[in-house]
Amino acid sequence: MTVFEPLREQLTDAARAFGGDAVAGILTGIVDDVGRALSEEPEIFPVCHHSPASALVMARRLRGKRPSVIYLELCEDLAPLLAELRNCKLPVALQAFASRLEGFPAAWAPLSVVAPITEASAEYQAIAYALDTPGVEIVLVDRSTDHVFQWQPRDGDEDAAAPAAGEDDDRQEALHGDSVGIEIGELRPGFAELEEHLLRHGRVRHWSEWWDQYVEQPLSGADYATYRQVMVMIGSLFRRLRPQDAARRDRDEDRERYMWTRMREHLAATGTDPADCLYVCGAFHAASRVEQFGLASDAEPFAITPRTGTRWRYGLIPSSHSAIEAQFGLASGSVSIAAATWEKAVKRSGVKPFRLSGQQGKAPRGRKVPAAKDGPPADRLSGFLSGPPALDGLDEAELLGWCVDIVRLARRNGYLASTADAIAVFETSVLLAGMRGRARPTPYDFQDAAVTCIEKDRVPGRRDVARLCEILLGGDRIGAVGYDALPPLARDVHDRLEPLGLDLQRRTVQRALLDLHAEPDLVPCSDLLWILRRLLPDGAARPIMGSRRLGERPIQESWDLAIGRHQRELVELGYEGVSVEQVLEQRLRRAAWGPDATAVTALEAVEDAILYLGGGRFAGELGARAVELLAAERTVDEAPEVVRRIRRLLAHYRATRPELPRWCQAFVVEGYAHYCTLLPTAFADEASGVRQVAAMLGFLFGMESLALSLGCDHAQLELAVRQSHPEAPAKVALLWAAKAQLGLMTRDELRARCDALLANPLVVPSFPLYLSGFVQALDPAPALAPLVVEAMSKAFGRLPDAVLLPWLPNLIGTLREHARELVPVLVREAARTFPASLPALDSWIPPWESAAPAAAPAAPVASGPVAELLAAGPLTCDAVAALLGHPVRWDEPARPAGDGKARELLERHPETTGAVAELLALAGGAAR
């Protein structure tokens, strides 16, 4: 354009004088980019994301131009969500979510893209104008969310990936989760050297402050022509002064080709006059140099690849100022300050912003001003660059209000602030602004002054002064998605929890009390809350009283609910199904059939299906999957957890059903054969711990009766134990215990081996390991508890102090590591064995101490009527003995000692016998 020729010549001469031809080429190229963007149709409106100046100029331009079509740089598949914004409280974010991927690496799942919307943004002004103005169409022309990930590098070095969600609920930085952020008009230097140069010479701390001071404030009162030229100039400058990152440059240029291709397709399909259109894009893309730029270009249309088979879900999630700052790398508090600047600019300029009808929240007040008419093209850029910046005068009333309010807020948060601190903050703010070359202190100057004067050396509470300044200047506004804009699952949750009488949209924690005995109608609410606790983060639904475990049903429950604070997670559940039960079933199925699924995973899914979904067919399906996974396992690492869970499930089914389900029977049979097969290998393998082997034996011994009733063979277990030959001391002790349990070794033999270990000085240092094996054996063989107590007591009683004192820490460490849960069993057995009082201990004799051997009993002599009968008729016995070939020797039948004397005594005193007879007769009559 000829209007920029004087500026071109001026910049060329200055560049050649100071920087040579290279700098001249950059500066003249910037002028060319500005002229090219201003002369193109449709009219290009360059913006910066969340910029109050862009929003203000956009509102002015929309009222002046009244375009019939608005092309907006936003993912094209998010268009159906725009109408739902009127049901929300800004800021919110448009989201596309996919959990099942086709055409993308499986490690990327789940995929999520968010585009946050605030009131102080030009795109919201365009959306509100288009949706509330009849006959106006808004067309999203940027790449789809599917193409966002199609164009990402597959090597894992993704520079656009969002950081992981934080844990600080007060800052609300986790509202976007780990989603990839899409923003309109990201204007920031492409390499660190340029940004550092601008910050140093601008005497500011971070980029947000530089942008507010040198771009935002000067352009907030500028006319439309000046705004366009300056924004395109900045976009062109950052585009040309950019490192040669081929991947990112190609990605940005492909986005520009994509958008121009979509605009051409829409104009060709509708026949709209380009003069009635407005193209809203980032200032960086407004200075594009791709061959498809402009409608007059004769370049071939950009080849748009088809989308993958990934099924995307769309919805709105709540956002906040701090979440936007965290995701896009902005300075803390910058979006809140931008919102405060927007409200102030609306009041000062008198522009009436556009706002969706029915929009929640308070709208900034403004008045409708007459739109400025378009004049002939003129060079406004030269005057803006050559003229001195307009310095705003000191607004003492505003600054005094800030200083008084920050002192009041600081005192509420535990700071020892006073009126003197308010005066100090005022004077320091003015001083800092003067040192930085501005007459009016900015919010950033005020924040630095408040930190210096109030915070001093410590922070008494959770919030520092910088955070208090952000709250004072606008606060971290948090959006909310209205009921009508929620997915069906979220609305179903709200409807089903309505009997609780709580406002689930509130972000505060609310207490819900459920008396399930007095109000049985609340049982469905209880079931839903337990499912939400399983699916949502910990803070969303937290039980205070009550629990849900197999075999338990609480009568009363108490819950702390913060579902409104976790609205994003609830919305994302709606992308997976139409009800929470369906989502839970899908997740359990996905976990049980996943590539990393194990028998423990499947058993856990069975338990969850019983607790939350009532069990039934689905639990049987998961149980059958657990049998398959157990048969396919080649290690015993998870044997303890498998045994613990299957025992609990068997106890539940035995208490609730007349017979065990088929999958439980199959699991016991398969587990018995599986662990018998792996037992010799596990005993010999050094990688298998003693706890795992003990769990296998616990399964085999504890469920042997059930397994034998289902057709298993006991010989398989006995053969597996005989084939085991461990070398580790703990496993050797465990094997001895298993043999004692099977009857292959007597208790006396086991006791003798323990005594031999204590008698061998070479084995004494490793005796704690043997004890660890014995303690682990208490699970499969609990009857060995007295023997373990005996072995440990003998060790403490026989070992000298020189051996026992170094040996004791090893014993404690071994038991803590390998048998922590079994030590209480050992302690209870010791309490039962040892005396309860100290005096009794002195005379106590251990039960295992052997007493003097008793004399061999004499051979019994037969006596009684049978012996007398046989002695009176010996012929029969002689015949039987002769038939059997056995010699016969007859002895005299024994008579009771003193039998004759007792008879003589009774005959001498018959009155005694008579008295006893009378007494017995009386007793018999009384009984009758």
PDB file of N, CA and C in Angstrom, residues 52 94 148-149 235 245 256 267 307 390-391 559 576 640 666 756 827 893 905 916:
ATOM      1  N   PRO A  52      -8.145  -7.182  27.037  1.00  0.00           N
ATOM      2  CA  PRO A  52      -9.254  -6.222  27.136  1.00  0.00           C
ATOM      3  C   PRO A  52      -9.282  -5.226  25.980  1.00  0.00           C
ATOM      4  N   LEU A  94     -14.475 -24.624  26.417  1.00  0.00           N
ATOM      5  CA  LEU A  94     -14.993 -25.612  25.487  1.00  0.00           C
ATOM      6  C   LEU A  94     -14.030 -26.793  25.482  1.00  0.00           C
ATOM      7  N   VAL A 148      -5.571 -31.541  15.675  1.00  0.00           N
ATOM      8  CA  VAL A 148      -4.622 -31.032  16.669  1.00  0.00           C
ATOM      9  C   VAL A 148      -3.635 -32.122  17.052  1.00  0.00           C
ATOM     10  N   PHE A 149      -4.139 -33.332  17.252  1.00  0.00           N
ATOM     11  CA  PHE A 149      -3.260 -34.428  17.647  1.00  0.00           C
ATOM     12  C   PHE A 149      -2.670 -35.150  16.437  1.00  0.00           C
ATOM     13  N   GLY A 235       2.508  -8.847  15.509  1.00  0.00           N
ATOM     14  CA  GLY A 235       2.479 -10.225  15.040  1.00  0.00           C
ATOM     15  C   GLY A 235       3.551 -10.504  14.015  1.00  0.00           C
ATOM     16  N   ASP A 245      12.526 -23.181  14.229  1.00  0.00           N
ATOM     17  CA  ASP A 245      11.944 -24.444  14.680  1.00  0.00           C
ATOM     18  C   ASP A 245      11.025 -24.936  13.569  1.00  0.00           C
ATOM     19  N   GLU A 256      -2.737 -21.960   9.169  1.00  0.00           N
ATOM     20  CA  GLU A 256      -3.167 -20.823   8.339  1.00  0.00           C
ATOM     21  C   GLU A 256      -3.704 -21.305   7.001  1.00  0.00           C
ATOM     22  N   LEU A 267     -17.333 -19.442   1.502  1.00  0.00           N
ATOM     23  CA  LEU A 267     -17.749 -18.369   0.597  1.00  0.00           C
ATOM     24  C   LEU A 267     -18.260 -18.926  -0.726  1.00  0.00           C
ATOM     25  N   ARG A 307     -10.282 -37.212   9.206  1.00  0.00           N
ATOM     26  CA  ARG A 307     -10.142 -37.465  10.645  1.00  0.00           C
ATOM     27  C   ARG A 307      -9.971 -38.957  10.903  1.00  0.00           C
ATOM     28  N   ALA A 390       1.280   8.184  25.697  1.00  0.00           N
ATOM     29  CA  ALA A 390       0.407   9.041  26.501  1.00  0.00           C
ATOM     30  C   ALA A 390       0.433   8.549  27.946  1.00  0.00           C
ATOM     31  N   LEU A 391       0.873   9.404  28.828  1.00  0.00           N
ATOM     32  CA  LEU A 391       1.001   9.035  30.237  1.00  0.00           C
ATOM     33  C   LEU A 391      -0.265   9.405  30.981  1.00  0.00           C
ATOM     34  N   TRP A 559     -21.807 -37.521  54.778  1.00  0.00           N
ATOM     35  CA  TRP A 559     -20.948 -37.242  53.628  1.00  0.00           C
ATOM     36  C   TRP A 559     -20.589 -35.754  53.586  1.00  0.00           C
ATOM     37  N   GLU A 576     -18.149 -40.571  28.798  1.00  0.00           N
ATOM     38  CA  GLU A 576     -17.928 -42.013  28.749  1.00  0.00           C
ATOM     39  C   GLU A 576     -19.222 -42.817  28.765  1.00  0.00           C
ATOM     40  N   PRO A 640      -0.041 -63.146  47.608  1.00  0.00           N
ATOM     41  CA  PRO A 640      -0.705 -62.708  48.849  1.00  0.00           C
ATOM     42  C   PRO A 640      -1.995 -61.945  48.617  1.00  0.00           C
ATOM     43  N   ALA A 666     -14.342 -72.831  39.944  1.00  0.00           N
ATOM     44  CA  ALA A 666     -13.286 -72.964  38.939  1.00  0.00           C
ATOM     45  C   ALA A 666     -11.996 -72.272  39.401  1.00  0.00           C
ATOM     46  N   ALA A 756      18.586 -78.146  66.984  1.00  0.00           N
ATOM     47  CA  ALA A 756      19.873 -78.295  66.302  1.00  0.00           C
ATOM     48  C   ALA A 756      20.360 -76.974  65.717  1.00  0.00           C
ATOM     49  N   VAL A 827       2.056 -62.891  69.164  1.00  0.00           N
ATOM     50  CA  VAL A 827       1.962 -62.252  70.479  1.00  0.00           C
ATOM     51  C   VAL A 827       0.806 -62.840  71.283  1.00  0.00           C
ATOM     52  N   PRO A 893      -6.499-115.778  85.990  1.00  0.00           N
ATOM     53  CA  PRO A 893      -7.178-114.469  85.883  1.00  0.00           C
ATOM     54  C   PRO A 893      -6.956-113.634  87.122  1.00  0.00           C
ATOM     55  N   LEU A 905     -15.448-107.468 105.607  1.00  0.00           N
ATOM     56  CA  LEU A 905     -15.810-106.260 106.346  1.00  0.00           C
ATOM     57  C   LEU A 905     -17.310-105.988 106.239  1.00  0.00           C
ATOM     58  N   VAL A 916     -27.302 -97.764 103.757  1.00  0.00           N
ATOM     59  CA  VAL A 916     -27.103 -97.232 102.387  1.00  0.00           C
ATOM     60  C   VAL A 916     -28.253 -97.633 101.488  1.00  0.00           C
TER      61      VAL A 916
END
